[in-house]
Coordinates of C-alpha atoms and ligand atoms in Angstrom, one line a residue:
M177 CA 0.6 0.0 -0.1
T178 CA 1.2 3.2 -1.1
A179 CA 1.7 6.0 1.8
Q180 CA -0.7 8.9 2.0
I181 CA 1.3 11.8 0.9
L182 CA 1.6 14.8 4.0
D183 CA 1.2 17.8 2.3
G184 CA 3.0 20.5 3.5
K185 CA 2.6 23.2 1.1
A186 CA -1.2 22.8 1.7
L187 CA -1.3 22.6 5.7
A188 CA 1.4 25.9 5.9
A189 CA -1.7 27.9 3.3
R190 CA -4.2 27.0 6.1
V191 CA -1.9 28.2 8.9
R192 CA -0.6 31.2 7.2
A193 CA -4.3 32.1 6.8
E194 CA -5.4 31.7 10.8
V195 CA -2.2 34.4 11.4
A196 CA -3.1 36.2 8.7
R197 CA -6.6 36.3 10.4
D198 CA -5.3 36.9 14.2
V199 CA -3.0 39.7 12.8
L200 CA -6.0 41.8 11.1
A201 CA -7.6 41.3 14.4
L202 CA -4.7 43.3 16.2
N203 CA -4.6 45.8 13.4
Q204 CA -8.4 46.8 14.5
K205 CA -7.4 47.0 17.9
G206 CA -4.9 49.3 16.7
V207 CA -1.2 46.5 16.9
E208 CA 1.0 46.2 14.2
V209 CA 2.9 42.8 14.2
T210 CA 7.1 43.5 13.3
L211 CA 9.5 40.7 12.4
A212 CA 12.7 42.6 11.8
V213 CA 15.1 39.4 9.1
V214 CA 19.3 40.1 9.3
L215 CA 21.0 38.3 6.0
V216 CA 24.7 38.9 5.9
G217 CA 26.6 37.6 3.2
D218 CA 25.1 36.6 -0.2
D219 CA 24.8 32.9 0.7
P220 CA 22.5 32.1 -2.2
A221 CA 20.3 29.1 -0.1
S222 CA 20.3 32.1 2.7
Q223 CA 18.6 34.5 -0.1
V224 CA 15.6 32.4 -1.5
Y225 CA 15.0 31.4 2.6
V226 CA 14.9 35.6 3.4
R227 CA 12.9 36.4 0.1
N228 CA 10.1 33.6 1.0
K229 CA 10.3 34.7 4.3
V230 CA 9.3 38.6 3.4
K231 CA 6.9 37.3 1.3
A232 CA 5.3 34.5 4.0
C233 CA 5.0 38.6 6.0
A234 CA 2.9 40.1 3.6
E235 CA 0.8 37.1 2.8
T236 CA -0.1 37.0 6.6
H237 CA -0.6 41.4 7.3
I238 CA 3.4 41.3 8.9
R239 CA 5.2 43.8 8.3
S240 CA 8.6 43.0 7.7
L241 CA 11.7 45.3 7.9
E242 CA 14.4 43.6 5.4
F243 CA 18.5 44.6 6.6
R244 CA 21.2 43.0 4.4
M245 CA 24.2 43.6 5.7
P246 CA 27.5 42.2 3.4
A247 CA 29.7 39.5 3.4
E248 CA 32.4 41.7 5.5
T249 CA 30.6 42.4 8.0
T250 CA 32.7 41.9 11.5
Q251 CA 30.6 40.4 14.8
Q252 CA 30.6 43.6 16.3
E253 CA 28.7 45.4 13.6
L254 CA 26.4 42.7 13.2
L255 CA 25.7 43.1 17.3
A256 CA 25.1 46.8 16.8
K257 CA 22.3 45.8 14.5
I258 CA 20.9 43.8 16.8
A259 CA 21.1 46.2 20.1
E260 CA 18.8 48.7 17.9
L261 CA 16.3 46.1 16.8
N262 CA 16.0 44.9 20.8
A263 CA 15.7 48.7 21.6
D264 CA 12.7 49.0 18.9
D265 CA 9.9 49.0 20.9
A266 CA 8.0 48.6 17.2
V267 CA 10.0 45.3 16.7
D268 CA 8.1 42.2 17.5
G269 CA 10.5 39.1 16.1
I270 CA 14.1 39.0 15.1
L271 CA 15.4 36.6 12.9
V272 CA 18.8 36.9 11.6
Q273 CA 19.2 33.7 8.9
L274 CA 21.8 31.3 9.6
P275 CA 24.7 30.1 8.5
L276 CA 26.4 33.6 9.4
P277 CA 30.1 34.3 7.5
S278 CA 33.2 32.3 9.8
Q279 CA 34.1 35.6 11.1
I280 CA 31.2 35.9 13.3
S281 CA 29.7 33.5 16.0
S282 CA 26.4 32.2 15.5
A283 CA 26.4 31.7 19.2
A284 CA 27.2 35.2 20.2
V285 CA 24.5 36.7 17.9
I286 CA 22.2 34.4 19.0
A287 CA 22.6 35.5 23.0
A288 CA 22.7 38.8 22.2
I289 CA 19.1 38.5 20.7
D290 CA 16.5 39.8 23.2
P291 CA 14.5 36.2 23.7
A292 CA 11.3 37.9 23.8
K293 CA 11.7 38.6 20.4
D294 CA 13.3 35.2 19.5
V295 CA 11.3 33.9 16.5
D296 CA 13.6 30.9 15.9
G297 CA 13.3 29.9 19.6
F298 CA 17.3 29.6 19.6
H299 CA 18.5 31.4 22.2
T300 CA 19.4 29.5 25.5
R301 CA 16.8 30.3 27.8
N302 CA 14.2 29.5 25.1
A303 CA 15.7 26.5 24.7
G304 CA 16.0 26.0 28.6
A305 CA 12.3 26.8 28.5
L306 CA 11.6 24.2 26.1
M307 CA 13.0 21.4 28.1
T308 CA 11.1 22.2 31.0
G309 CA 8.0 22.1 29.4
S310 CA 7.2 26.1 30.3
Q311 CA 8.4 27.2 26.7
T312 CA 6.5 30.2 24.5
L313 CA 9.2 30.4 21.4
V314 CA 9.9 27.1 19.5
P315 CA 12.2 26.8 16.9
C316 CA 9.7 26.7 14.3
T317 CA 11.0 23.8 12.1
P318 CA 10.3 21.0 15.0
M319 CA 7.3 22.9 15.9
G320 CA 5.9 22.9 11.9
V321 CA 6.8 18.8 12.0
M322 CA 4.3 18.7 15.1
R323 CA 1.4 20.2 13.4
L324 CA 2.2 18.2 9.7
I325 CA 1.9 14.9 12.1
E326 CA -1.3 16.4 14.1
D327 CA -2.9 16.9 10.9
A328 CA -2.0 13.4 10.2
G329 CA -4.7 12.0 12.7
V330 CA -1.7 11.0 14.9
N331 CA -1.3 11.1 18.6
P332 CA 2.3 10.6 19.4
A333 CA 0.9 9.3 23.2
G334 CA 2.9 5.6 23.8
K335 CA 4.3 5.3 20.4
T336 CA 8.4 5.1 19.5
A337 CA 9.3 8.3 17.7
V338 CA 13.2 8.0 16.4
V339 CA 15.0 11.7 16.0
V340 CA 17.7 11.4 13.3
G341 CA 19.9 14.3 13.9
R342 CA 20.4 16.3 16.9
S343 CA 21.3 19.9 15.8
N344 CA 20.1 22.6 17.8
I345 CA 17.5 23.8 15.7
V346 CA 15.9 20.6 14.8
G347 CA 17.1 17.3 16.3
K348 CA 16.9 18.3 20.0
P349 CA 14.3 20.0 19.8
M350 CA 12.4 18.0 17.8
A351 CA 13.4 14.8 20.1
M352 CA 11.5 17.5 23.3
L353 CA 8.4 18.1 22.1
L354 CA 8.1 14.4 21.0
L355 CA 8.6 13.9 24.5
H356 CA 6.4 16.5 25.9
A357 CA 3.9 14.6 23.9
H358 CA 4.5 11.5 25.2
A359 CA 6.2 9.5 22.5
T360 CA 9.3 7.0 24.0
V361 CA 11.9 9.1 21.7
T362 CA 15.4 8.1 20.5
V363 CA 17.8 10.4 19.3
A364 CA 19.9 9.0 16.6
H365 CA 22.6 10.5 14.4
S366 CA 25.9 10.1 12.3
K367 CA 27.6 8.8 14.6
T368 CA 24.9 5.7 15.5
P369 CA 26.2 2.2 14.4
D370 CA 23.3 0.4 12.4
L371 CA 21.2 3.1 12.2
A372 CA 18.6 0.8 10.7
S373 CA 18.3 -1.5 14.0
V374 CA 17.5 2.0 15.6
T375 CA 14.9 2.9 12.8
K376 CA 13.0 0.1 12.4
N377 CA 11.6 0.4 15.9
A378 CA 9.5 3.7 14.8
D379 CA 6.3 4.1 14.5
I380 CA 7.4 8.3 14.5
L381 CA 10.4 8.6 11.9
V382 CA 12.0 12.5 11.9
A383 CA 15.4 12.4 9.4
A384 CA 17.3 15.4 9.7
V385 CA 20.4 14.5 9.0
G386 CA 21.4 16.0 5.9
R387 CA 22.1 13.4 4.2
A388 CA 20.9 12.4 0.8
R389 CA 18.4 9.4 0.8
L390 CA 20.2 7.9 3.9
I391 CA 16.5 6.5 5.1
T392 CA 16.1 3.5 3.1
A393 CA 12.8 1.3 2.8
D394 CA 14.3 -1.6 4.6
M395 CA 15.2 1.1 7.8
V396 CA 11.5 1.7 8.3
K397 CA 8.7 -0.1 9.7
E398 CA 5.6 -1.0 8.1
G399 CA 2.9 1.7 8.5
A400 CA 5.3 4.5 10.1
V401 CA 4.7 8.4 9.9
V402 CA 8.0 9.2 8.3
I403 CA 8.9 13.2 8.4
D404 CA 11.7 13.8 6.0
V405 CA 13.6 17.5 7.3
G406 CA 16.4 17.1 4.7
M407 CA 17.1 20.0 1.9
N408 CA 19.8 18.0 -0.2
R409 CA 20.9 18.0 -3.4
D410 CA 21.9 14.4 -4.9
E411 CA 24.5 13.7 -7.4
N412 CA 22.8 15.4 -10.4
G413 CA 22.1 18.4 -8.3
R414 CA 18.3 17.6 -7.7
L415 CA 17.0 18.8 -4.2
C416 CA 16.2 15.5 -2.4
G417 CA 15.3 14.8 1.4
D418 CA 16.8 12.8 4.0
V419 CA 14.5 9.9 2.8
D420 CA 14.5 7.8 -0.3
F421 CA 10.9 8.8 -1.0
D422 CA 10.5 7.0 -3.7
S423 CA 11.1 3.3 -1.9
V424 CA 9.9 4.6 1.6
K425 CA 6.8 5.6 0.4
E426 CA 6.0 2.2 -0.9
K427 CA 6.2 0.6 3.2
A428 CA 5.3 3.6 5.2
G429 CA 2.1 5.0 6.6
S430 CA 2.3 8.2 5.4
I431 CA 5.3 10.0 4.3
T432 CA 6.5 14.3 3.7
P433 CA 7.7 14.9 0.1
V434 CA 10.4 17.0 -0.8
P435 CA 10.0 19.3 -1.3
G436 CA 6.6 20.9 -0.3
G437 CA 6.7 19.0 3.0
V438 CA 8.7 20.3 6.1
G439 CA 10.0 23.4 4.2
P440 CA 6.9 25.4 4.1
M441 CA 5.5 24.4 7.7
T442 CA 8.6 26.2 8.6
I443 CA 8.1 29.4 7.7
A444 CA 5.0 29.4 8.4
M445 CA 5.1 28.0 12.3
L446 CA 7.7 31.7 11.7
M447 CA 5.1 33.8 11.1
C448 CA 2.8 32.0 14.4
N449 CA 6.1 32.9 16.8
T450 CA 6.1 36.6 15.4
V451 CA 2.2 36.7 16.5
L452 CA 3.0 35.2 19.6
A453 CA 5.9 37.4 20.6
A454 CA 3.8 40.2 19.3
K455 CA 1.2 39.0 22.0
H456 CA 3.5 38.3 24.7
R457 CA 5.5 41.5 25.0
R458 CA 2.0 43.4 24.8
G459 CA 0.7 41.5 27.4
L460 CA -2.4 40.4 25.3
S461 CA -3.9 36.9 25.6
L462 CA -2.7 34.2 23.4
Ligands
LIG883 N1 18.8 28.6 9.0 C1 18.5 27.3 8.4 N2 17.2 26.8 9.0 C2 16.7 27.9 9.5 C3 16.6 29.1 10.6 O1 15.0 28.2 10.7 N3 16.3 30.5 11.2 C4 17.4 30.6 11.0 N4 17.4 31.8 11.8 N5 18.5 30.2 9.8 C5 18.6 29.3 9.5

């Protein structure tokens, strides 16, 4: 049986429509919602991501401020820009697109962002809050994955979940959200020996390692929910995920495509986080 395809593009459009309604209601109360997006350098992939984020803002009535800084920007210059955005009461969310040029420490930059405006949820204060279950701003990609799982009608409670990948942006917060949703969670990664023996147990499998088509059908449990966070180029330069879609879709119960799965959800959740930050900063009800 072929898996149900989880359409992240369609779900993201529904989420953006919800956000747009929410923002219009805030506008009617005289509240404008503003996201500042900072892009340093000219990495082509980052330029595409930033363009899509700004476009999603326009669609959801969020005001976006775009700051493009040259590749040779110093850490001090970027920290000065962040200090300015932290102090600007009209700015609700600050997003610094990663990766940053090598002369800038991303840890130092993330630490400088006001945690209340940290719509990426990368600040240690927000990461710590996620760990203790008192979170407000949660990283966008893992949150988008949870929405996809929920929308597929799957409740993680009591299920076995395996996250492949341990980044601060996806793997670790993903494991934490699944744990909060009462799954039994295993985190595997590029150094896990016999990865298949781990992934085969997964009722819910989230692949976020950045290796083209690493997850093949023999590594997947029959009927599993398979979520592909990968964004890789294969040997022919074609965009592909961490999951070998064509073989795995014959074994999984449901699966996200690349593109059109997790990617659009990440941006939709960024819009949600921006509205959340705006409400929270102003003491409005969530
Ligand atoms: N680069 C890749 N993913 C992300 C993300 O979620 N946020 C930011 N700021 N940069 C990224």
